Short mmCIF file of C-alpha atoms in Angstrom, two decimals:
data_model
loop_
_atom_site.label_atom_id
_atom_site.label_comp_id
_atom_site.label_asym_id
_atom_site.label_seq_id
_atom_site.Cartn_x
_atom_site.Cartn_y
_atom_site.Cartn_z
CA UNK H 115 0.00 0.00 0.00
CA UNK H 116 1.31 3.69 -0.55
CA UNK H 117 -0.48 7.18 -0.42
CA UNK H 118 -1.32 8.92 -3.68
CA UNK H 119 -3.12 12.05 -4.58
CA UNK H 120 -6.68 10.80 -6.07
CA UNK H 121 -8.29 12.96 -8.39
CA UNK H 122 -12.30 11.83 -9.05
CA UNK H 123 -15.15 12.84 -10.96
CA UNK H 124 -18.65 13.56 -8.30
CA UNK H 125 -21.19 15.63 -10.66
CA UNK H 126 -18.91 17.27 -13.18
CA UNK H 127 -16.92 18.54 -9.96
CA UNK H 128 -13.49 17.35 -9.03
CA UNK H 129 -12.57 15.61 -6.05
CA UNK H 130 -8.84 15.53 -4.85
CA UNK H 131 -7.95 13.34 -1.97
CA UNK H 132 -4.97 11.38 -0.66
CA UNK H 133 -6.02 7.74 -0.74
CA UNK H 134 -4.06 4.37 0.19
CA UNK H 135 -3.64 2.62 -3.06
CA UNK H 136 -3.07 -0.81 -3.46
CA UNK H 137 0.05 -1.95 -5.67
CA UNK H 138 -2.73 -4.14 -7.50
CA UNK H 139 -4.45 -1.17 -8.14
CA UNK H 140 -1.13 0.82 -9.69
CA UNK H 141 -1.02 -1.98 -11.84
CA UNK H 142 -4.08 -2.01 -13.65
CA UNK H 143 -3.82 1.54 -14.47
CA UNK H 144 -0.13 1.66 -15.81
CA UNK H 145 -1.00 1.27 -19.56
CA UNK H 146 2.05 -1.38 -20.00
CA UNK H 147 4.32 -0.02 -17.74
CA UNK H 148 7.21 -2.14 -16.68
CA UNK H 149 9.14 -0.57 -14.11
CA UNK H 150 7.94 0.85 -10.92
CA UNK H 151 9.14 3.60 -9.20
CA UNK H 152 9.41 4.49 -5.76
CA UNK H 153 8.88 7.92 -5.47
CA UNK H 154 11.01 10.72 -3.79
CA UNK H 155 10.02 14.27 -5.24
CA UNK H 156 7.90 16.16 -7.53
CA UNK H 157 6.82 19.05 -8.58
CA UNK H 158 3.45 21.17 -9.10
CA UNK H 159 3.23 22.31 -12.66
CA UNK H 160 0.58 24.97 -13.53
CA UNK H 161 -1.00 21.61 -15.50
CA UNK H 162 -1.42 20.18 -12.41
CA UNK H 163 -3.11 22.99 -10.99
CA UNK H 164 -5.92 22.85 -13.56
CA UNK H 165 -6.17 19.32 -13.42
CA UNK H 166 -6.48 19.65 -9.14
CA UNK H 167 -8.71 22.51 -9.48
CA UNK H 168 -10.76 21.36 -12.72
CA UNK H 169 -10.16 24.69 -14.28
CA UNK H 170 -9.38 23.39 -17.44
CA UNK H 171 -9.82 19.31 -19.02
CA UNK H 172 -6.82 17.99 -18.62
CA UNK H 173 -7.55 14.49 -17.33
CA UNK H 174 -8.75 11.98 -19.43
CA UNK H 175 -9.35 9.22 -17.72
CA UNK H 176 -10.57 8.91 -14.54
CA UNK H 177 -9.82 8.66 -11.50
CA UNK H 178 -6.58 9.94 -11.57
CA UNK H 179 -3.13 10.44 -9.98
CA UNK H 180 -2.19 14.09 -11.04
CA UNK H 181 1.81 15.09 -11.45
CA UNK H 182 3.24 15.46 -15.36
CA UNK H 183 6.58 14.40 -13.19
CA UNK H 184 8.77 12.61 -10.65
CA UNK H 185 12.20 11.71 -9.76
CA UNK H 186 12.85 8.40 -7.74
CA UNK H 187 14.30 5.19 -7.44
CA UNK H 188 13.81 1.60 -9.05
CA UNK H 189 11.69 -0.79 -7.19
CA UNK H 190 11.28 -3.01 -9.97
CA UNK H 191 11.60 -4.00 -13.85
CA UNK H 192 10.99 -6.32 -16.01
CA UNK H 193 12.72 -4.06 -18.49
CA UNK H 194 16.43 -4.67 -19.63
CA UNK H 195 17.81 -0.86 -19.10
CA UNK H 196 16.96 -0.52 -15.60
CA UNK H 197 17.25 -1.95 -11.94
CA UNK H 198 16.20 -1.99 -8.53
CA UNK H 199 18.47 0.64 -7.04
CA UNK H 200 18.34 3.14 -10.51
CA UNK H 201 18.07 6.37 -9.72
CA UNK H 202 15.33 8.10 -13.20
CA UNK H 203 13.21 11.02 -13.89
CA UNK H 204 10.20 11.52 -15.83
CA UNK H 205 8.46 13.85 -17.73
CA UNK H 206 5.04 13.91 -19.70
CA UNK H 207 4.46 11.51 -21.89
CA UNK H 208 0.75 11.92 -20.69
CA UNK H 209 1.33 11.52 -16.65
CA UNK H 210 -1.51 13.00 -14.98
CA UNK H 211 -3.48 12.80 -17.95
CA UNK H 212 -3.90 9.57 -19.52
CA UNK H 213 -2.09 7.74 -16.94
CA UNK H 214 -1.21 7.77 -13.46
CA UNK H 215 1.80 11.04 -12.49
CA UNK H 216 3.88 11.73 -9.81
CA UNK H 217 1.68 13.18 -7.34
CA UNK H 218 2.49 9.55 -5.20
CA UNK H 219 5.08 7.41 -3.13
CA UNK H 220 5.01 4.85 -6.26
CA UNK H 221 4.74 5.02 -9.62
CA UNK H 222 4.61 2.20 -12.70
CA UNK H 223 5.34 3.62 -16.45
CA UNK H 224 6.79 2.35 -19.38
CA UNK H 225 10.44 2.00 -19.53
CA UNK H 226 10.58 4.89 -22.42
CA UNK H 227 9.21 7.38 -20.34
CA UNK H 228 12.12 7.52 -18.00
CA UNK H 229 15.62 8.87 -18.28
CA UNK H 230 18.56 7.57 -16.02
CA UNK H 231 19.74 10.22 -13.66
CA UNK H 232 24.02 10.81 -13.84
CA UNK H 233 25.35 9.52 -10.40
CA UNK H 234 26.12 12.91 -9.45
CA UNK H 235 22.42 14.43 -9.71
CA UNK H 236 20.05 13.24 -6.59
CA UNK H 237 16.65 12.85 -7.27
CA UNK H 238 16.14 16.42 -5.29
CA UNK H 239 18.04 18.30 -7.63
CA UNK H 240 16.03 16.51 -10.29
CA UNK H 241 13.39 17.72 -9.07
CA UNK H 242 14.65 21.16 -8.12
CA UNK H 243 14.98 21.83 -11.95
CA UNK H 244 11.87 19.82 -12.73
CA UNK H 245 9.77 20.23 -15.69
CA UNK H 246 10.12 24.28 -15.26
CA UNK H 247 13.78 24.35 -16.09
CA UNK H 248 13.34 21.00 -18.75
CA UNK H 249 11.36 23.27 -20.15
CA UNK H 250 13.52 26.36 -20.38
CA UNK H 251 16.38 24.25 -21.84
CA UNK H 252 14.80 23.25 -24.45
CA UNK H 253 13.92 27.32 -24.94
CA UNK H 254 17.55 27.89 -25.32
CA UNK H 255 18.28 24.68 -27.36
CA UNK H 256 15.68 26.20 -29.98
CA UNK H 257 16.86 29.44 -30.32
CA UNK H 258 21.04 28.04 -30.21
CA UNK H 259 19.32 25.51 -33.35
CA UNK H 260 18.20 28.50 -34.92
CA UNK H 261 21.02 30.14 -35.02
CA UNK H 262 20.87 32.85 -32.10
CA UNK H 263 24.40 33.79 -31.03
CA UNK H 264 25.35 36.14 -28.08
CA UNK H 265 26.50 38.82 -30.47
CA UNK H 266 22.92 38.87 -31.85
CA UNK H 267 21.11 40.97 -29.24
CA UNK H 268 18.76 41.20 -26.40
CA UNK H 269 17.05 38.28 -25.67
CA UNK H 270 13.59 38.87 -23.95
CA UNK H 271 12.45 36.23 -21.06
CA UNK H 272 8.64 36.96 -20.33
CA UNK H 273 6.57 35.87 -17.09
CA UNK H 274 10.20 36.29 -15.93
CA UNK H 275 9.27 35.47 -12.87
CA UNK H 276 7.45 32.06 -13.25
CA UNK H 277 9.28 28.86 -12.59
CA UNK H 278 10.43 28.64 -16.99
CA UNK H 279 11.19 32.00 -16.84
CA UNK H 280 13.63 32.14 -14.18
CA UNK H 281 15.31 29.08 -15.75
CA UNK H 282 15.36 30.55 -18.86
CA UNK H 283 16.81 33.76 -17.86
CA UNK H 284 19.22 32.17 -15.66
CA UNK H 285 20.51 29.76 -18.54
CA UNK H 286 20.39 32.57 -21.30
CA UNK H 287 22.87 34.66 -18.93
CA UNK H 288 25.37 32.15 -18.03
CA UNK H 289 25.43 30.97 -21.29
CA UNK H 290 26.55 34.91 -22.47
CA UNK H 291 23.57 36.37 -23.81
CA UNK H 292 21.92 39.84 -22.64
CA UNK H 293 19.09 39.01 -21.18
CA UNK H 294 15.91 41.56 -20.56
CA UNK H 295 13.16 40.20 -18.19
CA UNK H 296 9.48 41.21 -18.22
CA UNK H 297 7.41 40.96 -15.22
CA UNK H 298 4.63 42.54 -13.74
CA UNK H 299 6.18 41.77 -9.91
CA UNK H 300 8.77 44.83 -10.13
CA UNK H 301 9.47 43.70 -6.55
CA UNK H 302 11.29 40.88 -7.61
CA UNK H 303 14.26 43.02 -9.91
CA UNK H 304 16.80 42.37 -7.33
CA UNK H 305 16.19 38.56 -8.14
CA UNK H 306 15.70 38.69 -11.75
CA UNK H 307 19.08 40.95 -11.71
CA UNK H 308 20.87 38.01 -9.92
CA UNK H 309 19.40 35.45 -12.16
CA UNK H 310 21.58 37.55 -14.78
CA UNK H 311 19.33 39.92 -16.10
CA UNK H 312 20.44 42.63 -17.64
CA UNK H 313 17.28 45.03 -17.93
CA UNK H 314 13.65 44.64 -16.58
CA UNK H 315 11.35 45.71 -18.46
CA UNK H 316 7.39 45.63 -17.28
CA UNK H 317 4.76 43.69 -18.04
CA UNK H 318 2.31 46.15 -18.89
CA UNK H 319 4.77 47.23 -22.44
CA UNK H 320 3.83 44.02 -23.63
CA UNK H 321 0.59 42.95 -22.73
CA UNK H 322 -1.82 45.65 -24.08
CA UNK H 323 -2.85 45.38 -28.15
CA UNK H 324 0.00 46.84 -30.01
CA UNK H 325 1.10 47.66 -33.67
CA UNK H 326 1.28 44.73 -36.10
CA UNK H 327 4.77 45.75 -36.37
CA UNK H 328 7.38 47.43 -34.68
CA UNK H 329 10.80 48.94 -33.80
CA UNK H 330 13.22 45.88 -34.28
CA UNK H 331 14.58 45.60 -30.86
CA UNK H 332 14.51 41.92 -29.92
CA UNK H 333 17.40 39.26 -31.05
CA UNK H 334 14.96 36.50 -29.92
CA UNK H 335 12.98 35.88 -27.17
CA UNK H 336 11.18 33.15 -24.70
CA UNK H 337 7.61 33.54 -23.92
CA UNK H 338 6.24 32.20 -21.44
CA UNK H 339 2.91 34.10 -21.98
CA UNK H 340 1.00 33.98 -24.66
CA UNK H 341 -2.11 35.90 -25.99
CA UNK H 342 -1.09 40.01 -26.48
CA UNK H 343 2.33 39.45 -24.91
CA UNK H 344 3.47 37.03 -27.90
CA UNK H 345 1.88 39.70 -30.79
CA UNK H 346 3.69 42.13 -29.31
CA UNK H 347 7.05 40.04 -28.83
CA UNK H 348 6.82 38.58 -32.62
CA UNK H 349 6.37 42.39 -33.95
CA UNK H 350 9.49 43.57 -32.27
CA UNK H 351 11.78 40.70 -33.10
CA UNK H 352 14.38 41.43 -35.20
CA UNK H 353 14.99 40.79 -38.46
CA UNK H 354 15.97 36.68 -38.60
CA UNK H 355 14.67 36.42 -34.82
CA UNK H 356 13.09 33.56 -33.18
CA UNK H 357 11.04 33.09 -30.75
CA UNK H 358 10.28 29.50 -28.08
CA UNK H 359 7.00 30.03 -26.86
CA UNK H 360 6.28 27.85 -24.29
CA UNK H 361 3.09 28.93 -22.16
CA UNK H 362 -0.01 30.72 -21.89
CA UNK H 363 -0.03 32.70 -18.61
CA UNK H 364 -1.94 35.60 -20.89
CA UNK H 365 -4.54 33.32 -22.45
CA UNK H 366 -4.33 30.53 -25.53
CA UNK H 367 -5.27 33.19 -28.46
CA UNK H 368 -2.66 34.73 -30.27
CA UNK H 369 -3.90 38.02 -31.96
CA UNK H 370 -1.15 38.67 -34.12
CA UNK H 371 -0.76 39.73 -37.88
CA UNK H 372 1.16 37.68 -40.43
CA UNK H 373 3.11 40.61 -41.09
CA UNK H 374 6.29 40.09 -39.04
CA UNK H 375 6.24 36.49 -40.52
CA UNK H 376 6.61 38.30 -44.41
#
C-alpha cells in the first residue's frame, strides 16, 4: 500500500484526496508499464493545478493520480535498461493525464518514459529543476538551433518570474547572452538581476494590443505568456529572430498579424 493524490469525478466537480492505493491497483492503471518507481520528489506544474482545481480538461481518464513528473528510485523491472536501485526522472508523456503522475510514493510507467539520472544528480536536484527548467532548456536549445548567437542581441524572457522564466533567464545569462526580463512583480528586480538579467522591463509594455509591427529591438525571445504578450514580442523581433514560446499565462489566443512572418 502507498499514499497517492486521487483525483475523481462527483457531478462534473473534481474531487482531490490522498487515498491508500493498493500496488494491484497501480497496476491495472499503468498502460504497459514495466518498471515501478518508488517515489522521492515532484513538482506542481501549472497543469497540475488545472487538473487539481478542474479549471481546465486535462484528465482523461478517470480517476486519476495528477503530477506530469517525478524523480525516484527503481523498485522493480521487467525491463532490460533498468534496476532496482536506478536512480530516473520523468516527464510527460501523458502523466496526470492519460495515466497515473507523480503526485504519489510509487509510480509504474513504461520503460521509455524515464531517463537515467548521472550519479552525481540526486533525485532532489532533479526535481529542483523539474519540468520548469526541462522546459527552459529546451527554450535555449531552440533558439542556439536556430542560429541565435550572443552577439545577436537582447534576448527577452517573459513571465520572468514564473518557474520557466527564471530558468530561462538564468541559462540565457550564463550561457553569455543579454538578457531583458518582463514581469509585472517589479518587486522581484533584485532577483531577476541576480538570475543575470540585464534590464527589466514591465509587463504592462507588452501585454496591451500593439502595432502589427514594430521597432526591431529583440534578437529572440522566450515567452512564457502567450495571448497580447506574444503579438507584441513577434512584432518587435528582429529581423531573422526567433522566438520558443512555451506557455499561456496571458490566455491561448494569439492576436497577431502575419506581417512580421513576411
Amino acid at each position: 500500500m502507498f499514499k497517492a493524490l486521487i483525483l475523481e469525478k462527483q457531478d462534473d466537480r473534481t474531487v482531490a484526496s490522498i487515498q491508500l492505493i493498493d500496488e494491484a491497483r497501480l497496476a491495472a492503471s499503468a498502460d504497459g508499464g514495466d518498471v515501478l518507481v518508488r517515489v522521492d520528489f515532484s513538482t506542481l506544474n501549472y497543469k497540475d493545478g488545472l487538473a487539481i482545481t478542474g479549471k481546465a480538461p486535462v484528465v482523461r481518464t478517470w480517476p486519476m493520480v495528477p503530477g506530469i513528473d517525478f524523480a525516484g528510485v527503481v523498485e522493480s523491472s521487467s525491463h532490460p535498461d533498468y534496476k532496482p536501485g536506478d536512480k530516473v526522472v520523468m516527464n510527460g508523456w501523458g502523466a496526470g493525464e492519460t495515466h497515473w503522475g507523480g503526485l504519489a510514493q510509487k509510480a509504474r510507467v513504461p520503460a521509455d518514459h524515464l531517463i537515467a539520472l548521472p550519479a552525481n544528480i540526486t533525485t532532489r536536484q532533479a526535481m529542483a529543476v523539474g519540468t520548469a527548467g526541462y522546459t527552459a532548456m529546451l527554450c535555449v536549445q531552440a533558439l542556439e538551433k536556430h542560429g541565435i548567437g550572443t552577439n545577436d542581441g537582447d534576448v527577452l524572457v517573459t513571465g520572468a518570474n514564473g518557474g520557466v522564466g527564471s530558468f530561462a533567464v538564468a541559462i540565457l545569462a550564463k550561457r553569455g547572452y543579454r538578457v531583458i526580463a518582463s514581469t509585472g512583480r517589479p518587486e522581484e528586480a533584485a532577483r531577476l538581476r541576480e538570475l543575470g538579467a540585464a534590464d527589466i522591463v514591465e509587463r504592462a509594455t507588452l501585454s496591451e494590443p500593439g502595432k502589427p509591427l514594430q521597432k526591431e529591438r529583440w534578437a529572440a525571445a522566450v515567452d512564457c505568456v502567450g495571448s497580447h504578450t506574444l503579438a507584441n514580442v513577434c512584432a518587435s523581433l528582429r529581423y531573422g529572430g526567433a522566438v520558443a514560446a512555451c506557455g499561456l499565462a496571458q490566455g491561448m489566443d494569439f492576436p497577431a498579424t502575419v506581417a512580421p512572418f513576411i
